PDB file of N, CA and C in Angstrom:
ATOM      1  N   MET A   1     -32.424 -29.022 -26.624  1.00 59.00           N
ATOM      2  CA  MET A   1     -32.281 -27.708 -26.044  1.00 59.00           C
ATOM      3  C   MET A   1     -32.132 -26.655 -27.146  1.00 59.00           C
ATOM      4  N   ASN A   2     -31.385 -26.977 -28.201  1.00 62.00           N
ATOM      5  CA  ASN A   2     -31.230 -26.041 -29.312  1.00 62.00           C
ATOM      6  C   ASN A   2     -32.556 -25.795 -30.003  1.00 62.00           C
ATOM      7  N   LEU A   3     -33.390 -26.827 -30.094  1.00 60.00           N
ATOM      8  CA  LEU A   3     -34.698 -26.679 -30.712  1.00 60.00           C
ATOM      9  C   LEU A   3     -35.561 -25.705 -29.906  1.00 60.00           C
ATOM     10  N   ILE A   4     -35.544 -25.851 -28.601  1.00 67.00           N
ATOM     11  CA  ILE A   4     -36.323 -24.955 -27.750  1.00 67.00           C
ATOM     12  C   ILE A   4     -35.822 -23.519 -27.908  1.00 67.00           C
ATOM     13  N   TYR A   5     -34.516 -23.350 -27.907  1.00 58.00           N
ATOM     14  CA  TYR A   5     -33.932 -22.022 -28.079  1.00 58.00           C
ATOM     15  C   TYR A   5     -34.370 -21.423 -29.409  1.00 58.00           C
ATOM     16  N   SER A   6     -34.362 -22.236 -30.451  1.00 60.00           N
ATOM     17  CA  SER A   6     -34.770 -21.762 -31.781  1.00 60.00           C
ATOM     18  C   SER A   6     -36.234 -21.358 -31.804  1.00 60.00           C
ATOM     19  N   VAL A   7     -37.083 -22.143 -31.152  1.00 62.00           N
ATOM     20  CA  VAL A   7     -38.516 -21.834 -31.107  1.00 62.00           C
ATOM     21  C   VAL A   7     -38.750 -20.537 -30.353  1.00 62.00           C
ATOM     22  N   VAL A   8     -38.100 -20.385 -29.203  1.00 62.00           N
ATOM     23  CA  VAL A   8     -38.255 -19.157 -28.410  1.00 62.00           C
ATOM     24  C   VAL A   8     -37.782 -17.956 -29.212  1.00 62.00           C
ATOM     25  N   LEU A   9     -36.648 -18.069 -29.826  1.00 54.00           N
ATOM     26  CA  LEU A   9     -36.091 -16.963 -30.608  1.00 54.00           C
ATOM     27  C   LEU A   9     -36.998 -16.615 -31.785  1.00 54.00           C
ATOM     28  N   THR A  10     -37.531 -17.618 -32.465  1.00 59.00           N
ATOM     29  CA  THR A  10     -38.434 -17.387 -33.585  1.00 59.00           C
ATOM     30  C   THR A  10     -39.695 -16.678 -33.128  1.00 59.00           C
ATOM     31  N   CYS A  11     -40.270 -17.128 -32.020  1.00 56.00           N
ATOM     32  CA  CYS A  11     -41.475 -16.482 -31.491  1.00 56.00           C
ATOM     33  C   CYS A  11     -41.212 -15.021 -31.151  1.00 56.00           C
ATOM     34  N   LEU A  12     -40.080 -14.760 -30.547  1.00 58.00           N
ATOM     35  CA  LEU A  12     -39.748 -13.386 -30.187  1.00 58.00           C
ATOM     36  C   LEU A  12     -39.596 -12.515 -31.428  1.00 58.00           C
ATOM     37  N   MET A  13     -39.024 -13.055 -32.474  1.00 59.00           N
ATOM     38  CA  MET A  13     -38.870 -12.289 -33.705  1.00 59.00           C
ATOM     39  C   MET A  13     -40.225 -12.052 -34.369  1.00 59.00           C
ATOM     40  N   LEU A  14     -41.103 -13.038 -34.311  1.00 57.00           N
ATOM     41  CA  LEU A  14     -42.421 -12.891 -34.921  1.00 57.00           C
ATOM     42  C   LEU A  14     -43.228 -11.778 -34.272  1.00 57.00           C
ATOM     43  N   PHE A  15     -43.118 -11.679 -32.985  1.00 59.00           N
ATOM     44  CA  PHE A  15     -43.892 -10.668 -32.278  1.00 59.00           C
ATOM     45  C   PHE A  15     -43.163  -9.339 -32.198  1.00 59.00           C
ATOM     46  N   ALA A  16     -41.937  -9.305 -32.635  1.00 52.00           N
ATOM     47  CA  ALA A  16     -41.112  -8.092 -32.692  1.00 52.00           C
ATOM     48  C   ALA A  16     -41.098  -7.343 -31.373  1.00 52.00           C
ATOM     49  N   LEU A  17     -41.052  -8.099 -30.268  1.00 50.00           N
ATOM     50  CA  LEU A  17     -40.964  -7.474 -28.963  1.00 50.00           C
ATOM     51  C   LEU A  17     -39.493  -7.383 -28.572  1.00 50.00           C
ATOM     52  N   PRO A  18     -39.073  -6.226 -28.089  1.00 52.00           N
ATOM     53  CA  PRO A  18     -37.667  -6.087 -27.723  1.00 52.00           C
ATOM     54  C   PRO A  18     -37.351  -6.892 -26.463  1.00 52.00           C
ATOM     55  N   VAL A  19     -36.618  -7.966 -26.650  1.00 52.00           N
ATOM     56  CA  VAL A  19     -36.198  -8.809 -25.536  1.00 52.00           C
ATOM     57  C   VAL A  19     -34.698  -8.987 -25.656  1.00 52.00           C
ATOM     58  N   SER A  20     -34.016  -8.840 -24.556  1.00 54.00           N
ATOM     59  CA  SER A  20     -32.564  -8.944 -24.594  1.00 54.00           C
ATOM     60  C   SER A  20     -32.118 -10.396 -24.628  1.00 54.00           C
ATOM     61  N   ALA A  21     -30.884 -10.602 -25.020  1.00 50.00           N
ATOM     62  CA  ALA A  21     -30.309 -11.948 -25.031  1.00 50.00           C
ATOM     63  C   ALA A  21     -30.298 -12.517 -23.622  1.00 50.00           C
ATOM     64  N   GLU A  22     -30.146 -11.655 -22.629  1.00 52.00           N
ATOM     65  CA  GLU A  22     -30.159 -12.093 -21.232  1.00 52.00           C
ATOM     66  C   GLU A  22     -31.499 -12.734 -20.883  1.00 52.00           C
ATOM     67  N   ASP A  23     -32.601 -12.142 -21.361  1.00 53.00           N
ATOM     68  CA  ASP A  23     -33.922 -12.698 -21.116  1.00 53.00           C
ATOM     69  C   ASP A  23     -34.051 -14.086 -21.724  1.00 53.00           C
ATOM     70  N   VAL A  24     -33.557 -14.265 -22.940  1.00 50.00           N
ATOM     71  CA  VAL A  24     -33.651 -15.553 -23.613  1.00 50.00           C
ATOM     72  C   VAL A  24     -32.798 -16.574 -22.880  1.00 50.00           C
ATOM     73  N   ASP A  25     -31.574 -16.198 -22.479  1.00 50.00           N
ATOM     74  CA  ASP A  25     -30.710 -17.105 -21.741  1.00 50.00           C
ATOM     75  C   ASP A  25     -31.359 -17.529 -20.431  1.00 50.00           C
ATOM     76  N   THR A  26     -31.964 -16.582 -19.731  1.00 51.00           N
ATOM     77  CA  THR A  26     -32.640 -16.891 -18.480  1.00 51.00           C
ATOM     78  C   THR A  26     -33.784 -17.854 -18.725  1.00 51.00           C
ATOM     79  N   SER A  27     -34.488 -17.657 -19.823  1.00 48.00           N
ATOM     80  CA  SER A  27     -35.584 -18.553 -20.170  1.00 48.00           C
ATOM     81  C   SER A  27     -35.081 -19.967 -20.360  1.00 48.00           C
ATOM     82  N   MET A  28     -33.976 -20.119 -21.022  1.00 49.00           N
ATOM     83  CA  MET A  28     -33.430 -21.442 -21.277  1.00 49.00           C
ATOM     84  C   MET A  28     -33.006 -22.108 -19.975  1.00 49.00           C
ATOM     85  N   GLN A  29     -32.472 -21.342 -19.044  1.00 45.00           N
ATOM     86  CA  GLN A  29     -32.012 -21.891 -17.780  1.00 45.00           C
ATOM     87  C   GLN A  29     -33.163 -22.288 -16.876  1.00 45.00           C
ATOM     88  N   SER A  30     -34.303 -21.637 -17.046  1.00 45.00           N
ATOM     89  CA  SER A  30     -35.421 -21.884 -16.141  1.00 45.00           C
ATOM     90  C   SER A  30     -36.626 -22.449 -16.869  1.00 45.00           C
ATOM     91  N   GLU A  31     -36.384 -23.376 -17.756  1.00 45.00           N
ATOM     92  CA  GLU A  31     -37.446 -23.999 -18.536  1.00 45.00           C
ATOM     93  C   GLU A  31     -38.511 -24.568 -17.610  1.00 45.00           C
ATOM     94  N   ALA A  32     -39.764 -24.280 -17.916  1.00 48.00           N
ATOM     95  CA  ALA A  32     -40.915 -24.741 -17.130  1.00 48.00           C
ATOM     96  C   ALA A  32     -40.888 -24.201 -15.703  1.00 48.00           C
ATOM     97  N   MET A  33     -40.277 -23.044 -15.521  1.00 46.00           N
ATOM     98  CA  MET A  33     -40.121 -22.459 -14.195  1.00 46.00           C
ATOM     99  C   MET A  33     -41.455 -22.279 -13.487  1.00 46.00           C
ATOM    100  N   ALA A  34     -42.463 -21.800 -14.187  1.00 39.00           N
ATOM    101  CA  ALA A  34     -43.748 -21.506 -13.559  1.00 39.00           C
ATOM    102  C   ALA A  34     -44.389 -22.744 -12.955  1.00 39.00           C
ATOM    103  N   LYS A  35     -44.045 -23.891 -13.455  1.00 50.00           N
ATOM    104  CA  LYS A  35     -44.638 -25.119 -12.957  1.00 50.00           C
ATOM    105  C   LYS A  35     -43.894 -25.671 -11.753  1.00 50.00           C
ATOM    106  N   THR A  36     -42.629 -25.260 -11.554  1.00 53.00           N
ATOM    107  CA  THR A  36     -41.832 -25.896 -10.520  1.00 53.00           C
ATOM    108  C   THR A  36     -41.248 -24.949  -9.477  1.00 53.00           C
ATOM    109  N   THR A  37     -41.136 -23.658  -9.768  1.00 81.00           N
ATOM    110  CA  THR A  37     -40.475 -22.761  -8.826  1.00 81.00           C
ATOM    111  C   THR A  37     -41.294 -21.501  -8.608  1.00 81.00           C
ATOM    112  N   MET A  38     -40.810 -20.700  -7.699  1.00 91.00           N
ATOM    113  CA  MET A  38     -41.454 -19.428  -7.378  1.00 91.00           C
ATOM    114  C   MET A  38     -40.958 -18.345  -8.337  1.00 91.00           C
ATOM    115  N   VAL A  39     -41.839 -17.396  -8.626  1.00 95.00           N
ATOM    116  CA  VAL A  39     -41.498 -16.251  -9.460  1.00 95.00           C
ATOM    117  C   VAL A  39     -41.617 -15.008  -8.586  1.00 95.00           C
ATOM    118  N   ASN A  40     -40.516 -14.296  -8.429  1.00 97.00           N
ATOM    119  CA  ASN A  40     -40.526 -13.068  -7.647  1.00 97.00           C
ATOM    120  C   ASN A  40     -41.043 -11.950  -8.552  1.00 97.00           C
ATOM    121  N   ILE A  41     -42.227 -11.453  -8.254  1.00 96.00           N
ATOM    122  CA  ILE A  41     -42.856 -10.451  -9.117  1.00 96.00           C
ATOM    123  C   ILE A  41     -42.144  -9.104  -9.071  1.00 96.00           C
ATOM    124  N   ASN A  42     -41.246  -8.916  -8.109  1.00 97.00           N
ATOM    125  CA  ASN A  42     -40.499  -7.663  -8.021  1.00 97.00           C
ATOM    126  C   ASN A  42     -39.158  -7.715  -8.748  1.00 97.00           C
ATOM    127  N   THR A  43     -38.706  -8.909  -9.129  1.00 97.00           N
ATOM    128  CA  THR A  43     -37.393  -9.013  -9.763  1.00 97.00           C
ATOM    129  C   THR A  43     -37.402  -9.800 -11.073  1.00 97.00           C
ATOM    130  N   ALA A  44     -38.472 -10.513 -11.359  1.00 96.00           N
ATOM    131  CA  ALA A  44     -38.518 -11.367 -12.562  1.00 96.00           C
ATOM    132  C   ALA A  44     -38.480 -10.523 -13.835  1.00 96.00           C
ATOM    133  N   ASN A  45     -37.802 -11.054 -14.854  1.00 97.00           N
ATOM    134  CA  ASN A  45     -37.782 -10.373 -16.145  1.00 97.00           C
ATOM    135  C   ASN A  45     -39.016 -10.794 -16.949  1.00 97.00           C
ATOM    136  N   ALA A  46     -39.163 -10.224 -18.128  1.00 95.00           N
ATOM    137  CA  ALA A  46     -40.362 -10.456 -18.946  1.00 95.00           C
ATOM    138  C   ALA A  46     -40.535 -11.920 -19.330  1.00 95.00           C
ATOM    139  N   VAL A  47     -39.466 -12.588 -19.659  1.00 94.00           N
ATOM    140  CA  VAL A  47     -39.567 -13.992 -20.054  1.00 94.00           C
ATOM    141  C   VAL A  47     -39.995 -14.851 -18.876  1.00 94.00           C
ATOM    142  N   GLN A  48     -39.430 -14.597 -17.697  1.00 94.00           N
ATOM    143  CA  GLN A  48     -39.808 -15.365 -16.511  1.00 94.00           C
ATOM    144  C   GLN A  48     -41.281 -15.151 -16.184  1.00 94.00           C
ATOM    145  N   LEU A  49     -41.735 -13.909 -16.234  1.00 95.00           N
ATOM    146  CA  LEU A  49     -43.139 -13.619 -15.943  1.00 95.00           C
ATOM    147  C   LEU A  49     -44.061 -14.251 -16.977  1.00 95.00           C
ATOM    148  N   SER A  50     -43.638 -14.264 -18.233  1.00 92.00           N
ATOM    149  CA  SER A  50     -44.485 -14.799 -19.299  1.00 92.00           C
ATOM    150  C   SER A  50     -44.658 -16.307 -19.214  1.00 92.00           C
ATOM    151  N   GLU A  51     -43.873 -16.973 -18.396  1.00 91.00           N
ATOM    152  CA  GLU A  51     -44.017 -18.412 -18.217  1.00 91.00           C
ATOM    153  C   GLU A  51     -45.159 -18.765 -17.267  1.00 91.00           C
ATOM    154  N   LEU A  52     -45.716 -17.768 -16.612  1.00 93.00           N
ATOM    155  CA  LEU A  52     -46.867 -17.996 -15.741  1.00 93.00           C
ATOM    156  C   LEU A  52     -48.118 -18.201 -16.583  1.00 93.00           C
ATOM    157  N   LYS A  53     -49.058 -18.970 -16.078  1.00 91.00           N
ATOM    158  CA  LYS A  53     -50.318 -19.205 -16.791  1.00 91.00           C
ATOM    159  C   LYS A  53     -51.053 -17.884 -16.969  1.00 91.00           C
ATOM    160  N   GLY A  54     -51.436 -17.592 -18.200  1.00 91.00           N
ATOM    161  CA  GLY A  54     -52.223 -16.399 -18.477  1.00 91.00           C
ATOM    162  C   GLY A  54     -51.432 -15.133 -18.711  1.00 91.00           C
ATOM    163  N   ILE A  55     -50.105 -15.234 -18.731  1.00 93.00           N
ATOM    164  CA  ILE A  55     -49.272 -14.049 -18.951  1.00 93.00           C
ATOM    165  C   ILE A  55     -48.420 -14.269 -20.203  1.00 93.00           C
ATOM    166  N   GLY A  56     -48.590 -13.376 -21.162  1.00 93.00           N
ATOM    167  CA  GLY A  56     -47.726 -13.382 -22.342  1.00 93.00           C
ATOM    168  C   GLY A  56     -46.680 -12.304 -22.164  1.00 93.00           C
ATOM    169  N   LEU A  57     -45.858 -12.121 -23.170  1.00 94.00           N
ATOM    170  CA  LEU A  57     -44.808 -11.105 -23.067  1.00 94.00           C
ATOM    171  C   LEU A  57     -45.390  -9.702 -22.924  1.00 94.00           C
ATOM    172  N   LYS A  58     -46.526  -9.438 -23.552  1.00 95.00           N
ATOM    173  CA  LYS A  58     -47.123  -8.102 -23.465  1.00 95.00           C
ATOM    174  C   LYS A  58     -47.543  -7.779 -22.024  1.00 95.00           C
ATOM    175  N   LYS A  59     -48.234  -8.709 -21.369  1.00 96.00           N
ATOM    176  CA  LYS A  59     -48.639  -8.480 -19.977  1.00 96.00           C
ATOM    177  C   LYS A  59     -47.430  -8.480 -19.050  1.00 96.00           C
ATOM    178  N   ALA A  60     -46.451  -9.317 -19.355  1.00 96.00           N
ATOM    179  CA  ALA A  60     -45.238  -9.348 -18.542  1.00 96.00           C
ATOM    180  C   ALA A  60     -44.551  -7.984 -18.573  1.00 96.00           C
ATOM    181  N   LYS A  61     -44.499  -7.393 -19.750  1.00 96.00           N
ATOM    182  CA  LYS A  61     -43.898  -6.065 -19.877  1.00 96.00           C
ATOM    183  C   LYS A  61     -44.741  -5.008 -19.166  1.00 96.00           C
ATOM    184  N   ALA A  62     -46.063  -5.207 -19.128  1.00 97.00           N
ATOM    185  CA  ALA A  62     -46.935  -4.283 -18.389  1.00 97.00           C
ATOM    186  C   ALA A  62     -46.652  -4.374 -16.889  1.00 97.00           C
ATOM    187  N   ILE A  63     -46.395  -5.576 -16.403  1.00 97.00           N
ATOM    188  CA  ILE A  63     -46.041  -5.756 -14.981  1.00 97.00           C
ATOM    189  C   ILE A  63     -44.745  -5.029 -14.680  1.00 97.00           C
ATOM    190  N   ILE A  64     -43.762  -5.190 -15.531  1.00 97.00           N
ATOM    191  CA  ILE A  64     -42.465  -4.536 -15.327  1.00 97.00           C
ATOM    192  C   ILE A  64     -42.617  -3.023 -15.412  1.00 97.00           C
ATOM    193  N   SER A  65     -43.401  -2.546 -16.353  1.00 97.00           N
ATOM    194  CA  SER A  65     -43.635  -1.109 -16.493  1.00 97.00           C
ATOM    195  C   SER A  65     -44.308  -0.549 -15.238  1.00 97.00           C
ATOM    196  N   TYR A  66     -45.296  -1.267 -14.734  1.00 97.00           N
ATOM    197  CA  TYR A  66     -45.976  -0.835 -13.502  1.00 97.00           C
ATOM    198  C   TYR A  66     -44.965  -0.775 -12.355  1.00 97.00           C
ATOM    199  N   ARG A  67     -44.151  -1.806 -12.246  1.00 97.00           N
ATOM    200  CA  ARG A  67     -43.148  -1.901 -11.187  1.00 97.00           C
ATOM    201  C   ARG A  67     -42.158  -0.742 -11.275  1.00 97.00           C
ATOM    202  N   GLU A  68     -41.746  -0.387 -12.498  1.00 97.00           N
ATOM    203  CA  GLU A  68     -40.799   0.714 -12.687  1.00 97.00           C
ATOM    204  C   GLU A  68     -41.437   2.066 -12.375  1.00 97.00           C
ATOM    205  N   THR A  69     -42.733   2.190 -12.634  1.00 97.00           N
ATOM    206  CA  THR A  69     -43.435   3.451 -12.408  1.00 97.00           C
ATOM    207  C   THR A  69     -43.792   3.651 -10.938  1.00 97.00           C
ATOM    208  N   TYR A  70     -44.316   2.615 -10.304  1.00 97.00           N
ATOM    209  CA  TYR A  70     -44.851   2.745  -8.950  1.00 97.00           C
ATOM    210  C   TYR A  70     -44.012   2.081  -7.863  1.00 97.00           C
ATOM    211  N   GLY A  71     -42.953   1.423  -8.230  1.00 97.00           N
ATOM    212  CA  GLY A  71     -42.113   0.737  -7.252  1.00 97.00           C
ATOM    213  C   GLY A  71     -42.538  -0.713  -7.089  1.00 97.00           C
ATOM    214  N   ASN A  72     -41.822  -1.395  -6.234  1.00 97.00           N
ATOM    215  CA  ASN A  72     -42.085  -2.818  -6.018  1.00 97.00           C
ATOM    216  C   ASN A  72     -43.477  -3.059  -5.452  1.00 97.00           C
ATOM    217  N   PHE A  73     -43.990  -4.236  -5.754  1.00 97.00           N
ATOM    218  CA  PHE A  73     -45.268  -4.661  -5.190  1.00 97.00           C
ATOM    219  C   PHE A  73     -45.059  -4.970  -3.717  1.00 97.00           C
ATOM    220  N   THR A  74     -46.030  -4.619  -2.891  1.00 97.00           N
ATOM    221  CA  THR A  74     -45.910  -4.898  -1.455  1.00 97.00           C
ATOM    222  C   THR A  74     -46.628  -6.183  -1.072  1.00 97.00           C
ATOM    223  N   GLN A  75     -47.532  -6.633  -1.935  1.00 96.00           N
ATOM    224  CA  GLN A  75     -48.199  -7.917  -1.745  1.00 96.00           C
ATOM    225  C   GLN A  75     -48.562  -8.474  -3.125  1.00 96.00           C
ATOM    226  N   VAL A  76     -48.701  -9.774  -3.202  1.00 96.00           N
ATOM    227  CA  VAL A  76     -48.989 -10.422  -4.482  1.00 96.00           C
ATOM    228  C   VAL A  76     -50.278  -9.879  -5.088  1.00 96.00           C
ATOM    229  N   ASN A  77     -51.289  -9.615  -4.269  1.00 96.00           N
ATOM    230  CA  ASN A  77     -52.568  -9.109  -4.777  1.00 96.00           C
ATOM    231  C   ASN A  77     -52.448  -7.753  -5.457  1.00 96.00           C
ATOM    232  N   ASP A  78     -51.353  -7.033  -5.242  1.00 96.00           N
ATOM    233  CA  ASP A  78     -51.136  -5.749  -5.924  1.00 96.00           C
ATOM    234  C   ASP A  78     -51.021  -5.925  -7.441  1.00 96.00           C
ATOM    235  N   LEU A  79     -50.771  -7.139  -7.890  1.00 96.00           N
ATOM    236  CA  LEU A  79     -50.713  -7.394  -9.334  1.00 96.00           C
ATOM    237  C   LEU A  79     -52.017  -7.023 -10.025  1.00 96.00           C
ATOM    238  N   THR A  80     -53.127  -7.048  -9.297  1.00 96.00           N
ATOM    239  CA  THR A  80     -54.419  -6.710  -9.897  1.00 96.00           C
ATOM    240  C   THR A  80     -54.486  -5.232 -10.279  1.00 96.00           C
ATOM    241  N   LYS A  81     -53.545  -4.431  -9.836  1.00 96.00           N
ATOM    242  CA  LYS A  81     -53.487  -3.026 -10.212  1.00 96.00           C
ATOM    243  C   LYS A  81     -52.959  -2.850 -11.638  1.00 96.00           C
ATOM    244  N   VAL A  82     -52.364  -3.909 -12.180  1.00 96.00           N
ATOM    245  CA  VAL A  82     -51.855  -3.889 -13.549  1.00 96.00           C
ATOM    246  C   VAL A  82     -53.015  -4.207 -14.487  1.00 96.00           C
ATOM    247  N   LYS A  83     -53.203  -3.358 -15.487  1.00 93.00           N
ATOM    248  CA  LYS A  83     -54.299  -3.548 -16.434  1.00 93.00           C
ATOM    249  C   LYS A  83     -54.227  -4.939 -17.070  1.00 93.00           C
ATOM    250  N   GLY A  84     -55.352  -5.635 -17.047  1.00 92.00           N
ATOM    251  CA  GLY A  84     -55.430  -6.953 -17.670  1.00 92.00           C
ATOM    252  C   GLY A  84     -55.135  -8.110 -16.735  1.00 92.00           C
ATOM    253  N   ILE A  85     -54.804  -7.815 -15.483  1.00 94.00           N
ATOM    254  CA  ILE A  85     -54.541  -8.883 -14.518  1.00 94.00           C
ATOM    255  C   ILE A  85     -55.590  -8.798 -13.416  1.00 94.00           C
ATOM    256  N   GLY A  86     -56.274  -9.914 -13.219  1.00 94.00           N
ATOM    257  CA  GLY A  86     -57.347  -9.941 -12.231  1.00 94.00           C
ATOM    258  C   GLY A  86     -57.133 -10.991 -11.158  1.00 94.00           C
ATOM    259  N   ALA A  87     -58.131 -11.119 -10.324  1.00 94.00           N
ATOM    260  CA  ALA A  87     -58.078 -12.056  -9.205  1.00 94.00           C
ATOM    261  C   ALA A  87     -57.934 -13.505  -9.675  1.00 94.00           C
ATOM    262  N   LYS A  88     -58.510 -13.837 -10.829  1.00 94.00           N
ATOM    263  CA  LYS A  88     -58.398 -15.215 -11.339  1.00 94.00           C
ATOM    264  C   LYS A  88     -56.941 -15.579 -11.622  1.00 94.00           C
ATOM    265  N   PHE A  89     -56.182 -14.618 -12.131  1.00 94.00           N
ATOM    266  CA  PHE A  89     -54.767 -14.867 -12.389  1.00 94.00           C
ATOM    267  C   PHE A  89     -54.063 -15.215 -11.084  1.00 94.00           C
ATOM    268  N   ILE A  90     -54.328 -14.437 -10.049  1.00 94.00           N
ATOM    269  CA  ILE A  90     -53.690 -14.671  -8.747  1.00 94.00           C
ATOM    270  C   ILE A  90     -54.123 -16.029  -8.203  1.00 94.00           C
ATOM    271  N   GLU A  91     -55.382 -16.347  -8.379  1.00 93.00           N
ATOM    272  CA  GLU A  91     -55.911 -17.628  -7.921  1.00 93.00           C
ATOM    273  C   GLU A  91     -55.185 -18.797  -8.606  1.00 93.00           C
ATOM    274  N   LYS A  92     -54.979 -18.690  -9.915  1.00 93.00           N
ATOM    275  CA  LYS A  92     -54.326 -19.759 -10.681  1.00 93.00           C
ATOM    276  C   LYS A  92     -52.835 -19.866 -10.388  1.00 93.00           C
ATOM    277  N   ASN A  93     -52.182 -18.732 -10.162  1.00 93.00           N
ATOM    278  CA  ASN A  93     -50.726 -18.710 -10.058  1.00 93.00           C
ATOM    279  C   ASN A  93     -50.195 -18.404  -8.657  1.00 93.00           C
ATOM    280  N   GLY A  94     -51.074 -18.156  -7.719  1.00 91.00           N
ATOM    281  CA  GLY A  94     -50.660 -17.708  -6.388  1.00 91.00           C
ATOM    282  C   GLY A  94     -49.568 -18.532  -5.737  1.00 91.00           C
ATOM    283  N   LYS A  95     -49.627 -19.841  -5.907  1.00 93.00           N
ATOM    284  CA  LYS A  95     -48.632 -20.690  -5.260  1.00 93.00           C
ATOM    285  C   LYS A  95     -47.234 -20.556  -5.879  1.00 93.00           C
ATOM    286  N   HIS A  96     -47.143 -19.902  -7.026  1.00 94.00           N
ATOM    287  CA  HIS A  96     -45.864 -19.712  -7.697  1.00 94.00           C
ATOM    288  C   HIS A  96     -45.361 -18.273  -7.588  1.00 94.00           C
ATOM    289  N   LEU A  97     -46.114 -17.396  -6.937  1.00 95.00           N
ATOM    290  CA  LEU A  97     -45.762 -15.976  -6.864  1.00 95.00           C
ATOM    291  C   LEU A  97     -45.197 -15.621  -5.494  1.00 95.00           C
ATOM    292  N   THR A  98     -44.151 -14.820  -5.515  1.00 95.00           N
ATOM    293  CA  THR A  98     -43.548 -14.356  -4.279  1.00 95.00           C
ATOM    294  C   THR A  98     -43.045 -12.931  -4.479  1.00 95.00           C
ATOM    295  N   LEU A  99     -42.683 -12.278  -3.375  1.00 93.00           N
ATOM    296  CA  LEU A  99     -42.146 -10.917  -3.413  1.00 93.00           C
ATOM    297  C   LEU A  99     -40.641 -10.959  -3.203  1.00 93.00           C
TER     298      LEU A  99
END
Protein backbone atom coordinates (compact mmCIF):
# COMPACT_ATOMS: atom_id res chain seq x y z
CA MET A 1 0.00 0.00 0.00
CA ASN A 2 2.88 2.38 0.78
CA LEU A 3 4.38 1.62 -2.62
CA ILE A 4 1.14 2.53 -4.37
CA TYR A 5 0.89 5.73 -2.35
CA SER A 6 4.47 6.60 -3.29
CA VAL A 7 3.83 5.96 -6.99
CA VAL A 8 0.66 8.07 -6.99
CA LEU A 9 2.39 10.89 -5.14
CA THR A 10 5.40 10.78 -7.48
CA CYS A 11 3.17 10.89 -10.56
CA LEU A 12 1.28 13.86 -9.19
CA MET A 13 4.52 15.71 -8.52
CA LEU A 14 5.84 14.94 -12.00
CA PHE A 15 2.81 16.41 -13.66
CA ALA A 16 2.71 19.34 -11.22
CA LEU A 17 -1.07 19.23 -11.06
CA PRO A 18 -2.56 20.73 -7.93
CA VAL A 19 -4.18 17.84 -6.10
CA SER A 20 -5.08 17.96 -2.46
CA ALA A 21 -4.07 15.38 0.13
CA GLU A 22 -7.77 14.52 0.37
CA ASP A 23 -7.76 13.46 -3.29
CA VAL A 24 -4.75 11.20 -2.74
CA ASP A 25 -6.29 9.68 0.40
CA THR A 26 -9.53 9.02 -1.47
CA SER A 27 -7.54 7.38 -4.23
CA MET A 28 -5.90 5.04 -1.78
CA GLN A 29 -9.24 4.09 -0.24
CA SER A 30 -10.84 3.37 -3.59
CA GLU A 31 -8.08 1.54 -5.41
CA ALA A 32 -9.30 0.13 -8.73
CA MET A 33 -12.63 1.87 -8.15
CA ALA A 34 -13.43 2.25 -11.85
CA LYS A 35 -13.31 -1.50 -12.30
CA THR A 36 -15.56 -2.39 -9.37
CA THR A 37 -17.83 0.50 -8.35
CA MET A 38 -19.90 3.34 -9.69
CA VAL A 39 -18.48 6.84 -10.15
CA ASN A 40 -20.88 9.70 -9.52
CA ILE A 41 -19.95 12.26 -12.17
CA ASN A 42 -21.57 15.04 -10.13
CA THR A 43 -19.61 14.43 -6.93
CA ALA A 44 -16.40 12.55 -7.83
CA ASN A 45 -13.08 14.30 -7.29
CA ALA A 46 -10.31 14.46 -9.90
CA VAL A 47 -8.54 11.32 -8.72
CA GLN A 48 -11.74 9.27 -8.72
CA LEU A 49 -12.63 10.46 -12.22
CA SER A 50 -9.11 9.80 -13.49
CA GLU A 51 -9.47 6.13 -12.58
CA LEU A 52 -11.97 5.71 -15.41
CA LYS A 53 -10.70 4.33 -18.71
CA GLY A 54 -9.58 7.16 -20.97
CA ILE A 55 -9.59 9.89 -18.33
CA GLY A 56 -6.39 11.39 -16.94
CA LEU A 57 -6.13 14.09 -14.33
CA LYS A 58 -6.32 16.82 -16.99
CA LYS A 59 -9.67 15.59 -18.37
CA ALA A 60 -10.91 14.87 -14.86
CA LYS A 61 -10.25 18.49 -13.95
CA ALA A 62 -12.05 19.57 -17.14
CA ILE A 63 -15.11 17.58 -16.01
CA ILE A 64 -15.01 19.27 -12.61
CA SER A 65 -14.53 22.69 -14.20
CA TYR A 66 -17.52 22.10 -16.49
CA ARG A 67 -19.58 20.95 -13.51
CA GLU A 68 -18.63 24.06 -11.52
CA THR A 69 -19.43 26.36 -14.45
CA TYR A 70 -22.68 24.83 -15.70
CA GLY A 71 -23.96 22.88 -12.71
CA ASN A 72 -24.48 19.18 -12.24
CA PHE A 73 -24.92 16.84 -15.16
CA THR A 74 -28.54 15.81 -15.69
CA GLN A 75 -27.66 12.65 -17.62
CA VAL A 76 -24.48 10.65 -18.17
CA ASN A 77 -24.44 11.56 -21.88
CA ASP A 78 -23.98 15.22 -20.88
CA LEU A 79 -20.31 14.33 -20.34
CA THR A 80 -19.89 14.67 -24.11
CA LYS A 81 -20.30 18.43 -23.62
CA VAL A 82 -16.86 18.43 -21.97
CA LYS A 83 -14.09 19.03 -24.50
CA GLY A 84 -12.21 15.82 -25.25
CA ILE A 85 -14.93 13.43 -24.07
CA GLY A 86 -16.96 11.62 -26.68
CA ALA A 87 -19.51 8.89 -27.10
CA LYS A 88 -16.80 6.19 -27.09
CA PHE A 89 -15.85 7.17 -23.55
CA ILE A 90 -19.46 6.78 -22.42
CA GLU A 91 -19.69 3.48 -24.26
CA LYS A 92 -16.57 2.13 -22.50
CA ASN A 93 -17.39 3.46 -19.03
CA GLY A 94 -21.19 3.73 -19.01
CA LYS A 95 -21.72 0.85 -16.62
CA HIS A 96 -19.53 2.60 -14.04
CA LEU A 97 -21.07 6.09 -14.36
CA THR A 98 -23.93 7.43 -12.30
CA LEU A 99 -25.45 10.78 -11.29
